[in-house]
Amino acid sequence: MARPRRALRSGRLRKDLRRQLLPAAQAPMTDSGEWPPAGATELLWCVSAPPEGRLMLAAYAKRTYQIDDGRLSLADEQIPLVVEPVVEEPDEALPSWLKDDTDLLAPKPATDVVVMGAAHALEPTEELHVSVAAGRSVRRLCVQGERRVEMGADGRAEFSPGASFDSVALCPQNAYGGRDLHAQWALEEDELGQRLLDLPEPLRPQETVWLYEYPRNPVGQGFFLDVDRLRADGARLPQIEDPGDRLTPERLFRRAPTAWIDAPIPGQLGWVHHSWYPRLVRYLGKMLDHDPPERELREASFPDGDDLRLDHDDESSRVDPRALQGASPGLAIERLCGGEQVILENLHPSRSRIELSLPTETPKLRIRPSHVDALTPAAILQTVRLEPDRDRLSLTWVGAVPLLGPVDDDFIMNTPLRVSWQRG
């Protein structure tokens, strides 16, 4: 039985994707033994821009602001650029998840809006809605207290009422998804080519990709294949859901591994891992087998997911530029430029609603390679990171110019970059 799915989950895939998008040779170490310098908020880097993979010299500038009841001021602590993706890997045998993505990517088609924190109720409750809006990028989610699956003897599922809560972490572990290890054990062949169960169609293994991990979120709750239903009794259910695509008892069990496409999408406001759907297909084409959708693809209902209605070419070596987008569906719709209104609801421990405007100051970038005139690429806003629990907002900007070919270590290390900030 083929196992291409397992290859897609390997650490090697993540490294291959990184080489594809961040091809710069590592510059020599500084006197402190580090490159880039620790704490850098301004940096030059060489990146590969999809779809053609053209090399570009990119200048990055990041600025962090303190939020005080909707008013912004420059933060005392400036958060450095994220060089390597921050990946949480609890165990080699378990899937990883993306806590924070690298800042060092080619210019993105749109600005990623990412919320890192928790849902908060000012008084204990069983359910509330959280939302974020920045310009036209909007996402609303339903948050519930802890619930469990209750299985009847007839194999029918019910969901327990939600427990009372005052805070729920906005992490993929609390959203829909997961890995069905029981089904993997039951459905895979042993050394003698035997299986634990005499399986009916459509669960009989075939020469296709087998999906025991939910491709949208393999670290979440509630993903079950329709094998041994009673074993789901007492299982945790997702606490964070998309209100337009919620899990119901009727949707709890997937009839086949390839029916994952019609399962609920995870309720997230944070980052989408590079090897999760839909980001993976934008990198590598149609690599994830699935049945024809029986319902409208939820991601495609957002303005930043219209490309998912089409089949990505699995024979093309090109990376779709939208693969650079790491924000959750609905939160990478347009390129923001500063001044847009931001609204946060039920995302702060002491305020149910926060309204602010993005800073209007932008970086003026000046690159001074030797023997050529200074380069002044226009800066675009790559990423808006919102951390309401810390009353913090960070903006990452980039300006890039095309290169005729690869550059060596000395070029990156010795080319001066000057950043000055000006109000728009």
Short mmCIF file of C-alpha atoms in Angstrom, two decimals:
data_model
loop_
_atom_site.label_atom_id
_atom_site.label_comp_id
_atom_site.label_asym_id
_atom_site.label_seq_id
_atom_site.Cartn_x
_atom_site.Cartn_y
_atom_site.Cartn_z
CA MET A 1 0.00 0.00 0.00
CA ALA A 2 1.46 3.34 -1.01
CA ARG A 3 2.50 5.76 1.72
CA PRO A 4 3.06 9.13 0.04
CA ARG A 5 1.10 10.80 2.81
CA ARG A 6 3.72 9.82 5.35
CA ALA A 7 6.42 11.42 3.25
CA LEU A 8 4.47 14.66 3.16
CA ARG A 9 4.51 14.80 6.94
CA SER A 10 8.25 14.34 7.26
CA GLY A 11 10.64 16.96 8.53
CA ARG A 12 12.39 16.68 5.19
CA LEU A 13 9.38 18.23 3.46
CA ARG A 14 9.53 21.29 5.68
CA LYS A 15 13.24 21.68 4.95
CA ASP A 16 12.68 21.26 1.21
CA LEU A 17 10.00 23.94 1.22
CA ARG A 18 12.25 26.25 3.16
CA ARG A 19 15.11 25.76 0.68
CA GLN A 20 12.69 26.53 -2.14
CA LEU A 21 11.57 29.80 -0.60
CA LEU A 22 14.68 30.90 1.33
CA PRO A 23 17.61 29.93 -0.91
CA ALA A 24 20.12 32.43 0.47
CA ALA A 25 23.51 31.09 1.41
CA GLN A 26 24.09 31.55 5.11
CA ALA A 27 26.24 34.59 5.68
CA PRO A 28 29.41 34.33 7.77
CA MET A 29 29.08 34.43 11.51
CA THR A 30 29.36 37.78 13.23
CA ASP A 31 31.83 38.40 16.03
CA SER A 32 29.14 37.29 18.46
CA GLY A 33 28.89 33.96 16.64
CA GLU A 34 25.37 34.56 15.36
CA TRP A 35 23.86 35.32 12.00
CA PRO A 36 21.47 37.01 11.70
CA PRO A 37 22.34 39.02 14.80
CA ALA A 38 20.10 38.18 17.75
CA GLY A 39 17.27 40.65 18.17
CA ALA A 40 17.48 42.03 14.63
CA THR A 41 14.46 44.11 13.59
CA GLU A 42 16.02 45.12 10.25
CA LEU A 43 17.67 42.68 7.87
CA LEU A 44 18.73 41.97 4.29
CA TRP A 45 18.05 38.50 2.89
CA CYS A 46 17.91 36.66 -0.40
CA VAL A 47 14.58 34.99 -1.21
CA SER A 48 12.95 33.07 -4.03
CA ALA A 49 9.72 34.61 -5.31
CA PRO A 50 7.03 32.26 -6.65
CA PRO A 51 5.78 31.25 -9.13
CA GLU A 52 8.94 31.44 -11.28
CA GLY A 53 11.35 31.22 -8.35
CA ARG A 54 13.10 34.46 -9.23
CA LEU A 55 15.80 35.49 -6.77
CA MET A 56 15.21 38.77 -4.98
CA LEU A 57 17.14 40.87 -2.52
CA ALA A 58 14.68 41.63 0.26
CA ALA A 59 14.93 44.23 3.00
CA TYR A 60 12.83 43.63 6.12
CA ALA A 61 11.79 46.00 8.88
CA LYS A 62 9.65 45.11 11.89
CA ARG A 63 8.08 47.42 14.42
CA THR A 64 6.18 46.64 17.62
CA TYR A 65 3.56 48.83 19.29
CA GLN A 66 1.91 48.84 22.70
CA ILE A 67 -1.90 48.91 22.73
CA ASP A 68 -3.55 51.02 25.43
CA ASP A 69 -7.34 51.02 25.08
CA GLY A 70 -7.09 51.38 21.31
CA ARG A 71 -4.24 53.90 21.35
CA LEU A 72 -0.85 52.87 20.01
CA SER A 73 2.64 53.83 21.11
CA LEU A 74 6.04 52.49 20.19
CA ALA A 75 6.77 49.54 22.49
CA ASP A 76 9.78 49.57 24.79
CA GLU A 77 10.50 45.98 23.75
CA GLN A 78 10.90 45.63 19.99
CA ILE A 79 10.16 42.06 18.88
CA PRO A 80 12.85 40.76 16.48
CA LEU A 81 12.24 39.33 13.05
CA VAL A 82 11.38 35.63 13.05
CA VAL A 83 14.12 33.95 11.02
CA GLU A 84 13.12 30.28 11.30
CA PRO A 85 9.51 29.11 11.61
CA VAL A 86 8.72 28.39 15.26
CA VAL A 87 7.41 24.82 15.15
CA GLU A 88 6.15 22.98 18.20
CA GLU A 89 7.11 19.30 17.97
CA PRO A 90 5.98 17.49 21.12
CA ASP A 91 7.29 14.14 19.92
CA GLU A 92 8.82 12.73 16.75
CA ALA A 93 5.86 10.37 16.44
CA LEU A 94 3.30 13.18 16.72
CA PRO A 95 2.43 15.93 14.25
CA SER A 96 3.92 19.37 14.76
CA TRP A 97 2.16 22.73 14.63
CA LEU A 98 3.26 26.21 13.65
CA LYS A 99 3.41 28.67 16.55
CA ASP A 100 4.92 31.50 14.49
CA ASP A 101 5.99 31.72 10.85
CA THR A 102 9.19 33.11 9.44
CA ASP A 103 9.25 36.77 8.48
CA LEU A 104 11.83 36.11 5.76
CA LEU A 105 9.59 35.35 2.80
CA ALA A 106 9.24 36.97 -0.60
CA PRO A 107 6.58 39.69 -0.86
CA LYS A 108 3.17 38.13 -0.23
CA PRO A 109 0.13 38.76 -2.45
CA ALA A 110 -1.77 40.03 0.61
CA THR A 111 -1.09 40.96 4.22
CA ASP A 112 -1.39 38.13 6.74
CA VAL A 113 -3.46 39.07 9.80
CA VAL A 114 -2.67 36.72 12.68
CA VAL A 115 -4.05 36.66 16.23
CA MET A 116 -1.98 34.92 18.90
CA GLY A 117 -3.63 34.53 22.29
CA ALA A 118 -6.92 33.33 23.76
CA ALA A 119 -10.66 33.84 23.78
CA HIS A 120 -11.87 35.58 26.94
CA ALA A 121 -15.25 35.88 28.63
CA LEU A 122 -15.62 38.70 31.15
CA GLU A 123 -17.95 36.38 33.09
CA PRO A 124 -18.02 32.57 32.99
CA THR A 125 -20.06 31.30 30.05
CA GLU A 126 -20.67 28.13 28.04
CA GLU A 127 -20.32 29.79 24.62
CA LEU A 128 -19.23 33.06 23.03
CA HIS A 129 -18.10 34.41 19.69
CA VAL A 130 -14.72 35.95 18.97
CA SER A 131 -13.80 37.94 15.91
CA VAL A 132 -11.05 39.94 14.28
CA ALA A 133 -11.39 42.45 11.45
CA ALA A 134 -8.59 44.38 9.75
CA GLY A 135 -9.64 46.21 6.63
CA ARG A 136 -11.59 43.67 4.55
CA SER A 137 -9.97 40.68 6.28
CA VAL A 138 -12.51 39.29 8.75
CA ARG A 139 -12.94 36.04 10.70
CA ARG A 140 -15.53 35.11 13.32
CA LEU A 141 -15.41 31.96 15.44
CA CYS A 142 -17.58 30.21 18.02
CA VAL A 143 -15.86 29.20 21.29
CA GLN A 144 -17.39 26.69 23.71
CA GLY A 145 -16.57 25.09 27.00
CA GLU A 146 -15.17 21.57 27.09
CA ARG A 147 -17.53 18.94 25.66
CA ARG A 148 -17.32 15.18 25.22
CA VAL A 149 -18.69 12.56 22.85
CA GLU A 150 -21.44 10.38 24.34
CA MET A 151 -21.93 7.16 22.39
CA GLY A 152 -25.12 5.13 22.59
CA ALA A 153 -25.24 1.35 22.34
CA ASP A 154 -26.78 1.74 18.89
CA GLY A 155 -23.67 3.53 17.61
CA ARG A 156 -25.24 6.96 17.56
CA ALA A 157 -23.31 9.90 18.95
CA GLU A 158 -24.44 12.81 21.07
CA PHE A 159 -22.45 15.76 22.39
CA SER A 160 -22.47 16.72 26.05
CA PRO A 161 -23.31 20.32 27.03
CA GLY A 162 -20.37 22.68 27.14
CA ALA A 163 -18.74 23.35 30.49
CA SER A 164 -18.46 26.89 31.78
CA PHE A 165 -15.20 28.72 30.98
CA ASP A 166 -13.61 32.14 31.15
CA SER A 167 -10.68 31.58 28.77
CA VAL A 168 -9.79 29.18 25.93
CA ALA A 169 -6.42 29.21 24.21
CA LEU A 170 -6.59 29.95 20.48
CA CYS A 171 -4.42 27.01 19.45
CA PRO A 172 -5.02 24.24 16.89
CA GLN A 173 -5.27 21.64 19.67
CA ASN A 174 -8.60 23.21 20.64
CA ALA A 175 -9.94 23.24 17.08
CA TYR A 176 -11.38 20.45 14.92
CA GLY A 177 -8.89 17.91 13.62
CA GLY A 178 -6.63 15.19 14.92
CA ARG A 179 -5.03 11.90 14.08
CA ASP A 180 -6.99 8.65 14.23
CA LEU A 181 -4.38 6.23 15.56
CA HIS A 182 -7.00 3.56 16.27
CA ALA A 183 -8.10 3.53 12.64
CA GLN A 184 -4.49 3.44 11.48
CA TRP A 185 -3.85 0.40 13.65
CA ALA A 186 -7.08 -1.27 12.58
CA LEU A 187 -6.84 -0.60 8.85
CA GLU A 188 -3.17 -1.08 8.06
CA GLU A 189 -1.83 -4.46 7.07
CA ASP A 190 0.49 -6.30 9.44
CA GLU A 191 3.65 -8.15 8.43
CA LEU A 192 1.59 -11.06 7.09
CA GLY A 193 -0.64 -8.84 5.00
CA GLN A 194 -3.53 -9.28 7.41
CA ARG A 195 -5.78 -6.63 8.92
CA LEU A 196 -7.48 -6.49 12.25
CA LEU A 197 -10.93 -6.06 10.72
CA ASP A 198 -12.79 -7.55 7.79
CA LEU A 199 -13.54 -4.17 6.27
CA PRO A 200 -16.47 -3.25 4.06
CA GLU A 201 -16.23 -0.67 1.33
CA PRO A 202 -15.34 2.18 1.34
CA LEU A 203 -12.81 1.44 4.10
CA ARG A 204 -11.05 -1.34 2.20
CA PRO A 205 -7.48 -0.20 1.48
CA GLN A 206 -6.64 0.72 -2.08
CA GLU A 207 -3.62 2.15 -3.86
CA THR A 208 -4.34 5.71 -2.78
CA VAL A 209 -3.09 8.08 -0.12
CA TRP A 210 -4.35 7.03 3.30
CA LEU A 211 -5.16 9.88 5.62
CA TYR A 212 -5.11 9.00 9.29
CA GLU A 213 -4.19 12.60 10.06
CA TYR A 214 -6.65 15.35 9.23
CA PRO A 215 -4.87 17.34 6.50
CA ARG A 216 -6.24 20.68 7.70
CA ASN A 217 -5.14 20.18 11.32
CA PRO A 218 -3.61 16.91 12.56
CA VAL A 219 -3.29 18.11 16.17
CA GLY A 220 -6.95 18.96 16.85
CA GLN A 221 -9.97 17.15 18.32
CA GLY A 222 -12.87 15.19 16.83
CA PHE A 223 -11.46 13.54 13.67
CA PHE A 224 -12.66 9.93 13.51
CA LEU A 225 -12.90 7.39 10.72
CA ASP A 226 -15.98 5.18 10.86
CA VAL A 227 -14.32 2.24 12.61
CA ASP A 228 -15.35 0.88 16.04
CA ARG A 229 -17.66 3.77 16.86
CA LEU A 230 -17.95 3.03 20.57
CA ARG A 231 -14.27 3.83 21.11
CA ALA A 232 -15.15 7.53 20.57
CA ASP A 233 -17.13 7.61 23.82
CA GLY A 234 -15.70 10.27 26.12
CA ALA A 235 -13.46 11.83 23.48
CA ARG A 236 -12.87 15.58 23.63
CA LEU A 237 -14.63 17.74 21.07
CA PRO A 238 -13.33 20.93 19.48
CA GLN A 239 -13.86 24.07 21.52
CA ILE A 240 -13.19 26.53 18.69
CA GLU A 241 -15.31 26.24 15.54
CA ASP A 242 -16.23 28.11 12.40
CA PRO A 243 -19.92 29.01 12.99
CA GLY A 244 -20.66 28.26 9.33
CA ASP A 245 -19.07 24.80 9.43
CA ARG A 246 -19.64 23.25 12.85
CA LEU A 247 -19.18 19.66 13.89
CA THR A 248 -22.44 17.81 14.57
CA PRO A 249 -23.04 14.23 15.75
CA GLU A 250 -24.02 13.34 12.18
CA ARG A 251 -20.64 14.60 10.90
CA LEU A 252 -18.50 12.98 13.59
CA PHE A 253 -17.44 9.87 11.67
CA ARG A 254 -15.77 10.06 8.27
CA ARG A 255 -17.03 7.25 6.03
CA ALA A 256 -13.62 6.93 4.35
CA PRO A 257 -10.16 8.48 4.67
CA THR A 258 -10.64 10.30 1.37
CA ALA A 259 -13.85 11.95 2.66
CA TRP A 260 -11.81 14.40 4.77
CA ILE A 261 -12.52 17.25 2.34
CA ASP A 262 -16.13 17.54 3.64
CA ALA A 263 -15.14 17.59 7.32
CA PRO A 264 -15.37 20.89 9.24
CA ILE A 265 -12.55 23.36 8.82
CA PRO A 266 -10.62 24.21 11.99
CA GLY A 267 -11.56 27.31 13.93
CA GLN A 268 -8.31 29.24 13.91
CA LEU A 269 -7.02 32.80 13.99
CA GLY A 270 -3.34 31.80 14.08
CA TRP A 271 -0.88 30.34 11.59
CA VAL A 272 -1.50 27.53 9.09
CA HIS A 273 1.39 25.06 8.98
CA HIS A 274 3.28 24.85 5.68
CA SER A 275 2.35 21.16 5.36
CA TRP A 276 -1.37 21.57 6.14
CA TYR A 277 -4.21 22.07 3.71
CA PRO A 278 -4.72 24.44 1.94
CA ARG A 279 -1.16 25.75 2.16
CA LEU A 280 0.37 22.44 1.09
CA VAL A 281 -1.48 22.24 -2.23
CA ARG A 282 -0.36 25.78 -3.03
CA TYR A 283 3.21 24.63 -2.54
CA LEU A 284 3.12 21.23 -4.20
CA GLY A 285 -0.03 20.95 -6.29
CA LYS A 286 -2.73 18.31 -5.94
CA MET A 287 -0.91 15.98 -3.55
CA LEU A 288 -3.79 15.08 -1.22
CA ASP A 289 -6.32 12.58 -2.54
CA HIS A 290 -9.93 13.23 -1.65
CA ASP A 291 -13.40 12.33 -2.87
CA PRO A 292 -15.37 14.87 -4.89
CA PRO A 293 -16.75 17.37 -2.36
CA GLU A 294 -20.39 16.81 -1.45
CA ARG A 295 -20.75 20.32 -0.04
CA GLU A 296 -19.29 23.70 -0.82
CA LEU A 297 -15.66 23.95 0.14
CA ARG A 298 -15.70 26.25 3.17
CA GLU A 299 -12.28 27.80 2.49
CA ALA A 300 -13.41 28.76 -1.02
CA SER A 301 -16.24 30.84 0.44
CA PHE A 302 -13.65 33.33 1.70
CA PRO A 303 -12.23 35.85 -0.79
CA ASP A 304 -8.70 34.52 -0.20
CA GLY A 305 -9.70 30.94 -1.05
CA ASP A 306 -11.19 31.25 -4.52
CA ASP A 307 -8.17 29.44 -6.04
CA LEU A 308 -9.18 26.28 -4.17
CA ARG A 309 -12.18 25.80 -6.44
CA LEU A 310 -9.70 24.81 -9.14
CA ASP A 311 -7.43 21.79 -9.27
CA HIS A 312 -3.83 22.71 -8.59
CA ASP A 313 -1.52 21.18 -11.19
CA ASP A 314 0.32 18.30 -9.52
CA GLU A 315 2.87 18.14 -12.35
CA SER A 316 3.93 21.77 -12.12
CA SER A 317 7.13 22.66 -10.28
CA ARG A 318 5.82 26.16 -9.63
CA VAL A 319 4.79 27.35 -6.20
CA ASP A 320 1.53 29.29 -6.08
CA PRO A 321 2.32 32.72 -4.56
CA ARG A 322 -0.54 32.19 -2.10
CA ALA A 323 1.55 29.48 -0.45
CA LEU A 324 3.41 32.33 1.23
CA GLN A 325 0.21 33.29 3.05
CA GLY A 326 0.12 31.69 6.49
CA ALA A 327 -2.96 33.36 7.96
CA SER A 328 -6.17 31.44 8.58
CA PRO A 329 -8.90 31.55 5.90
CA GLY A 330 -10.44 35.00 5.57
CA LEU A 331 -7.45 36.82 7.08
CA ALA A 332 -5.27 37.38 4.00
CA ILE A 333 -7.69 39.11 1.66
CA GLU A 334 -5.92 42.33 0.72
CA ARG A 335 -2.62 44.12 1.02
CA LEU A 336 -2.94 46.50 3.94
CA CYS A 337 -0.96 49.74 3.90
CA GLY A 338 -1.53 51.27 7.36
CA GLY A 339 -4.39 53.28 8.76
CA GLU A 340 -6.98 50.50 8.41
CA GLN A 341 -9.39 49.97 11.28
CA VAL A 342 -8.91 46.86 13.43
CA ILE A 343 -11.66 45.44 15.64
CA LEU A 344 -11.13 42.65 18.18
CA GLU A 345 -14.03 41.06 20.04
CA ASN A 346 -13.70 38.85 23.13
CA LEU A 347 -9.96 38.49 22.66
CA HIS A 348 -8.76 40.51 25.67
CA PRO A 349 -8.94 39.46 29.34
CA SER A 350 -10.51 42.74 30.53
CA ARG A 351 -12.11 44.37 27.46
CA SER A 352 -14.75 42.70 25.31
CA ARG A 353 -14.08 44.98 22.33
CA ILE A 354 -10.98 46.80 21.16
CA GLU A 355 -10.90 49.20 18.25
CA LEU A 356 -7.71 50.68 16.84
CA SER A 357 -6.21 51.88 13.59
CA LEU A 358 -3.03 50.40 12.18
CA PRO A 359 -0.07 52.78 12.38
CA THR A 360 0.38 55.01 9.37
CA GLU A 361 4.16 55.19 9.63
CA THR A 362 6.01 53.18 7.01
CA PRO A 363 9.69 52.31 6.60
CA LYS A 364 11.77 54.00 3.94
CA LEU A 365 14.30 51.38 2.83
CA ARG A 366 17.68 52.24 1.39
CA ILE A 367 20.05 49.48 0.23
CA ARG A 368 23.62 50.47 -0.68
CA PRO A 369 25.39 47.69 -2.63
CA SER A 370 28.96 48.52 -3.56
CA HIS A 371 29.63 49.99 -7.03
CA VAL A 372 25.96 50.67 -7.83
CA ASP A 373 23.46 53.38 -7.03
CA ALA A 374 21.42 53.06 -3.87
CA LEU A 375 18.27 50.95 -4.14
CA THR A 376 15.04 52.20 -2.55
CA PRO A 377 12.37 49.50 -2.93
CA ALA A 378 8.86 50.42 -1.82
CA ALA A 379 7.91 48.74 1.45
CA ILE A 380 4.76 46.61 1.62
CA LEU A 381 3.07 45.32 4.74
CA GLN A 382 3.66 41.56 5.00
CA THR A 383 2.26 40.58 8.38
CA VAL A 384 0.11 42.02 11.15
CA ARG A 385 0.58 40.12 14.41
CA LEU A 386 -1.97 40.86 17.12
CA GLU A 387 -1.31 39.69 20.69
CA PRO A 388 -4.22 41.08 22.71
CA ASP A 389 -3.22 39.25 25.91
CA ARG A 390 0.03 41.23 25.85
CA ASP A 391 -1.52 44.45 24.52
CA ARG A 392 0.89 44.18 21.61
CA LEU A 393 0.84 44.70 17.85
CA SER A 394 3.74 43.96 15.48
CA LEU A 395 4.03 44.88 11.80
CA THR A 396 6.52 43.33 9.40
CA TRP A 397 7.37 45.21 6.19
CA VAL A 398 9.41 44.14 3.16
CA GLY A 399 10.82 45.78 0.07
CA ALA A 400 12.48 43.68 -2.62
CA VAL A 401 14.44 44.09 -5.85
CA PRO A 402 15.17 41.35 -8.41
CA LEU A 403 18.64 39.84 -8.66
CA LEU A 404 20.34 38.73 -11.84
CA GLY A 405 21.73 35.67 -10.07
CA PRO A 406 22.72 34.22 -6.70
CA VAL A 407 24.72 36.38 -4.32
CA ASP A 408 27.50 35.21 -2.05
CA ASP A 409 27.86 35.44 1.69
CA ASP A 410 29.92 38.61 1.66
CA PHE A 411 27.34 40.48 -0.38
CA ILE A 412 24.54 39.84 2.12
CA MET A 413 26.78 40.50 5.08
CA ASN A 414 28.42 43.69 3.84
CA THR A 415 25.63 45.49 2.01
CA PRO A 416 24.38 48.36 4.20
CA LEU A 417 20.67 48.71 4.89
CA ARG A 418 19.26 51.95 6.24
CA VAL A 419 15.70 52.17 7.53
CA SER A 420 14.00 55.44 8.38
CA TRP A 421 10.38 55.68 9.49
CA GLN A 422 7.99 58.24 8.11
CA ARG A 423 4.33 58.94 8.65
CA GLY A 424 2.01 58.52 5.70
#
